[in-house]
Amino acid sequence: GNVWAMTLPQCSSESSRIVRLDPQTGRLSRSAVLGEWRKAMTAYGGEIFVFHTRSPELTVVDMGSMNHTTYSVPGLSFWSAAQNASRVFGGGRVQRTKDEGLVLAFDPVSRQETARASVSERVVQLHANDQHVVALGAQGTMWVFDEATLELKRTITPSTGVYSPRVMLEHNGFLLVSSYAEPSGQGSIFVFDNWEPAGLNGAPGDPGVPGNPGANPNARAFPVGAGSWGGNVRNGPGTTFSLVTSLAQGEPVTRLSETTVIFNGYPWFEI
């Protein structure tokens, strides 16, 4: 298939363009100049949905002809996008506000809004599957919604506190979130397990500890790469075991196994 990219033809946020690259021939095809401040795009069927922070808030580009149609979504500023088998989703905030976040669901055929949900942070990333939509806020909070109605099913507040997320993706059932710390410029990868309200593959999740690894030692295949949230490493699963070393936040580790011993709502892992 083709590779698609959003570009700035004048090296300015005042305009944008979609570029199609044929990886076999290297041939480039470009759309006309689109609206300003494009922030996110996603593909559905034979079209690219481009979301903007300013009017026109939504541009739909035909993959074949590269022709485009614009749609107005008044009062909203979009920063993120996702899709599943039946819907397209846009996330962002109410215009001229900082913290009034929103998630909207669209019918990709009619382009009509079908549902919306409000959250307390600007939505910087979205992820969708056939059951749920995950909205990631600018300060690191996650909200998990029903994909059809956008009814809130779970709120995940990481124990790391406020952080600045950059990218979110799902891999082998985990949600991976990259973060960036200023002014140091250091980054981290956070790994979230058991994030869906129903748990993995329909198995009951732990509603008391959303977004953290569950207590089932067979829930994932090991070894698994992860990033530490900081803390002490001991030679056994408990605080009575001898201290081996300490880890800084974001330091990479490899999880070898998961125990059934829980401390402050979290299982002990062998690393």
CSV table of N, CA and C in Angstrom, one decimal, residues 199-256:
chain,number,residue,atom,x,y,z
A,199,GLY,N,-11.0,-6.3,31.0
A,199,GLY,CA,-9.8,-7.1,31.1
A,199,GLY,C,-9.4,-7.7,29.7
A,200,LEU,N,-8.3,-8.4,29.7
A,200,LEU,CA,-7.8,-9.0,28.5
A,200,LEU,C,-8.7,-10.1,28.0
A,201,ASN,N,-9.1,-10.0,26.7
A,201,ASN,CA,-9.9,-11.1,26.0
A,201,ASN,C,-11.2,-11.4,26.8
A,202,GLY,N,-11.8,-10.4,27.4
A,202,GLY,CA,-13.1,-10.6,28.1
A,202,GLY,C,-12.9,-11.1,29.5
A,203,ALA,N,-11.7,-11.4,30.0
A,203,ALA,CA,-11.5,-11.9,31.3
A,203,ALA,C,-11.7,-10.7,32.3
A,204,PRO,N,-12.3,-10.9,33.5
A,204,PRO,CA,-12.5,-9.8,34.4
A,204,PRO,C,-11.2,-9.1,34.8
A,205,GLY,N,-11.2,-7.8,34.6
A,205,GLY,CA,-10.1,-7.0,35.1
A,205,GLY,C,-10.2,-6.7,36.5
A,206,ASP,N,-9.2,-5.9,37.1
A,206,ASP,CA,-9.3,-5.5,38.5
A,206,ASP,C,-9.7,-4.1,38.5
A,207,PRO,N,-11.0,-3.8,38.8
A,207,PRO,CA,-11.5,-2.4,38.8
A,207,PRO,C,-10.8,-1.6,39.8
A,208,GLY,N,-10.2,-2.2,40.9
A,208,GLY,CA,-9.6,-1.3,41.9
A,208,GLY,C,-8.3,-0.8,41.5
A,209,VAL,N,-7.6,-1.4,40.5
A,209,VAL,CA,-6.3,-1.0,40.1
A,209,VAL,C,-6.2,-0.8,38.6
A,210,PRO,N,-7.0,0.1,38.0
A,210,PRO,CA,-7.1,0.2,36.6
A,210,PRO,C,-5.7,0.6,36.0
A,211,GLY,N,-5.4,0.1,34.9
A,211,GLY,CA,-4.2,0.5,34.2
A,211,GLY,C,-2.9,0.0,34.7
A,212,ASN,N,-2.9,-0.9,35.8
A,212,ASN,CA,-1.7,-1.4,36.3
A,212,ASN,C,-1.7,-2.9,36.1
A,213,PRO,N,-0.6,-3.6,36.1
A,213,PRO,CA,-0.5,-5.0,35.8
A,213,PRO,C,-1.4,-5.8,36.8
A,214,GLY,N,-2.1,-6.8,36.3
A,214,GLY,CA,-3.0,-7.6,37.2
A,214,GLY,C,-2.2,-8.7,37.9
A,215,ALA,N,-2.8,-9.4,38.7
A,215,ALA,CA,-2.2,-10.4,39.6
A,215,ALA,C,-2.1,-11.8,39.0
A,216,ASN,N,-2.5,-12.0,37.8
A,216,ASN,CA,-2.4,-13.3,37.1
A,216,ASN,C,-1.1,-13.5,36.5
A,217,PRO,N,-0.3,-14.4,37.0
A,217,PRO,CA,1.1,-14.6,36.5
A,217,PRO,C,1.1,-15.1,35.1
A,218,ASN,N,0.0,-15.6,34.5
A,218,ASN,CA,-0.1,-16.1,33.2
A,218,ASN,C,-0.7,-15.1,32.2
A,219,ALA,N,-1.0,-13.9,32.7
A,219,ALA,CA,-1.7,-12.9,31.9
A,219,ALA,C,-0.9,-12.5,30.6
A,220,ARG,N,0.4,-12.5,30.7
A,220,ARG,CA,1.3,-12.1,29.5
A,220,ARG,C,2.4,-13.1,29.4
A,221,ALA,N,2.9,-13.2,28.1
A,221,ALA,CA,4.1,-14.0,27.9
A,221,ALA,C,5.3,-13.2,28.3
A,222,PHE,N,6.2,-13.8,28.9
A,222,PHE,CA,7.5,-13.2,29.4
A,222,PHE,C,8.6,-13.8,28.6
A,223,PRO,N,9.8,-13.0,28.5
A,223,PRO,CA,10.1,-11.7,29.0
A,223,PRO,C,9.4,-10.6,28.3
A,224,VAL,N,9.2,-9.4,29.0
A,224,VAL,CA,8.6,-8.3,28.4
A,224,VAL,C,9.4,-7.0,28.8
A,225,GLY,N,9.8,-6.2,27.8
A,225,GLY,CA,10.5,-5.0,28.0
A,225,GLY,C,9.5,-4.0,28.6
A,226,ALA,N,10.0,-3.1,29.6
A,226,ALA,CA,9.2,-2.1,30.2
A,226,ALA,C,10.1,-1.0,30.7
A,227,GLY,N,9.5,0.0,31.3
A,227,GLY,CA,10.2,1.1,31.9
A,227,GLY,C,9.8,1.2,33.3
A,228,SER,N,10.8,1.4,34.2
A,228,SER,CA,10.6,1.5,35.6
A,228,SER,C,9.9,2.8,36.0
A,229,TRP,N,9.1,2.8,37.0
A,229,TRP,CA,8.5,4.0,37.6
A,229,TRP,C,9.4,4.5,38.8
A,230,GLY,N,10.5,3.9,39.0
A,230,GLY,CA,11.4,4.2,40.0
A,230,GLY,C,11.1,3.4,41.3
A,231,GLY,N,12.2,3.1,42.1
A,231,GLY,CA,12.0,2.4,43.3
A,231,GLY,C,13.1,1.4,43.5
A,232,ASN,N,12.9,0.6,44.6
A,232,ASN,CA,13.9,-0.4,45.0
A,232,ASN,C,13.7,-1.7,44.4
A,233,VAL,N,14.8,-2.4,44.1
A,233,VAL,CA,14.8,-3.8,43.6
A,233,VAL,C,15.3,-4.7,44.7
A,234,ARG,N,14.5,-5.7,45.0
A,234,ARG,CA,14.9,-6.6,46.1
A,234,ARG,C,15.1,-8.0,45.6
A,235,ASN,N,15.7,-8.9,46.4
A,235,ASN,CA,15.9,-10.3,45.9
A,235,ASN,C,14.8,-11.2,46.1
A,236,GLY,N,13.6,-10.7,46.3
A,236,GLY,CA,12.4,-11.5,46.5
A,236,GLY,C,11.2,-10.5,46.5
A,237,PRO,N,10.0,-11.1,46.3
A,237,PRO,CA,8.7,-10.3,46.2
A,237,PRO,C,8.2,-9.8,47.5
A,238,GLY,N,8.9,-8.8,48.1
A,238,GLY,CA,8.4,-8.2,49.4
A,238,GLY,C,9.4,-7.3,50.0
A,239,THR,N,9.0,-6.4,50.9
A,239,THR,CA,9.9,-5.4,51.5
A,239,THR,C,10.8,-6.1,52.5
A,240,THR,N,10.5,-7.3,52.9
A,240,THR,CA,11.4,-7.9,53.9
A,240,THR,C,12.6,-8.6,53.3
A,241,PHE,N,12.6,-8.6,51.9
A,241,PHE,CA,13.8,-9.2,51.2
A,241,PHE,C,14.9,-8.1,51.1
A,242,SER,N,16.1,-8.6,50.9
A,242,SER,CA,17.3,-7.7,50.9
A,242,SER,C,17.2,-6.8,49.7
A,243,LEU,N,17.7,-5.5,49.9
A,243,LEU,CA,17.8,-4.6,48.8
A,243,LEU,C,19.0,-4.9,47.9
A,244,VAL,N,18.7,-4.9,46.6
A,244,VAL,CA,19.7,-5.2,45.6
A,244,VAL,C,20.2,-3.9,45.0
A,245,THR,N,19.3,-3.1,44.5
A,245,THR,CA,19.7,-1.8,43.9
A,245,THR,C,18.5,-0.9,43.8
A,246,SER,N,18.6,0.2,43.2
A,246,SER,CA,17.5,1.2,43.0
A,246,SER,C,17.4,1.6,41.6
A,247,LEU,N,16.2,1.8,41.1
A,247,LEU,CA,16.0,2.2,39.7
A,247,LEU,C,15.5,3.6,39.6
A,248,ALA,N,15.9,4.4,38.6
A,248,ALA,CA,15.4,5.7,38.4
A,248,ALA,C,14.1,5.6,37.5
A,249,GLN,N,13.2,6.6,37.6
A,249,GLN,CA,12.0,6.6,36.8
A,249,GLN,C,12.4,6.6,35.3
A,250,GLY,N,11.8,5.7,34.5
A,250,GLY,CA,12.0,5.6,33.1
A,250,GLY,C,13.1,4.7,32.7
A,251,GLU,N,13.9,4.2,33.7
A,251,GLU,CA,15.0,3.3,33.4
A,251,GLU,C,14.5,2.0,32.8
A,252,PRO,N,15.1,1.5,31.7
A,252,PRO,CA,14.5,0.3,31.0
A,252,PRO,C,14.8,-1.0,31.9
A,253,VAL,N,13.8,-1.9,31.9
A,253,VAL,CA,14.0,-3.1,32.6
A,253,VAL,C,13.3,-4.2,31.7
A,254,THR,N,13.6,-5.5,32.0
A,254,THR,CA,12.9,-6.6,31.4
A,254,THR,C,12.2,-7.4,32.4
A,255,ARG,N,10.9,-7.5,32.3
A,255,ARG,CA,10.1,-8.3,33.2
A,255,ARG,C,10.2,-9.8,32.8
A,256,LEU,N,10.6,-10.6,33.8
A,256,LEU,CA,10.8,-12.0,33.6
A,256,LEU,C,9.6,-12.8,34.0
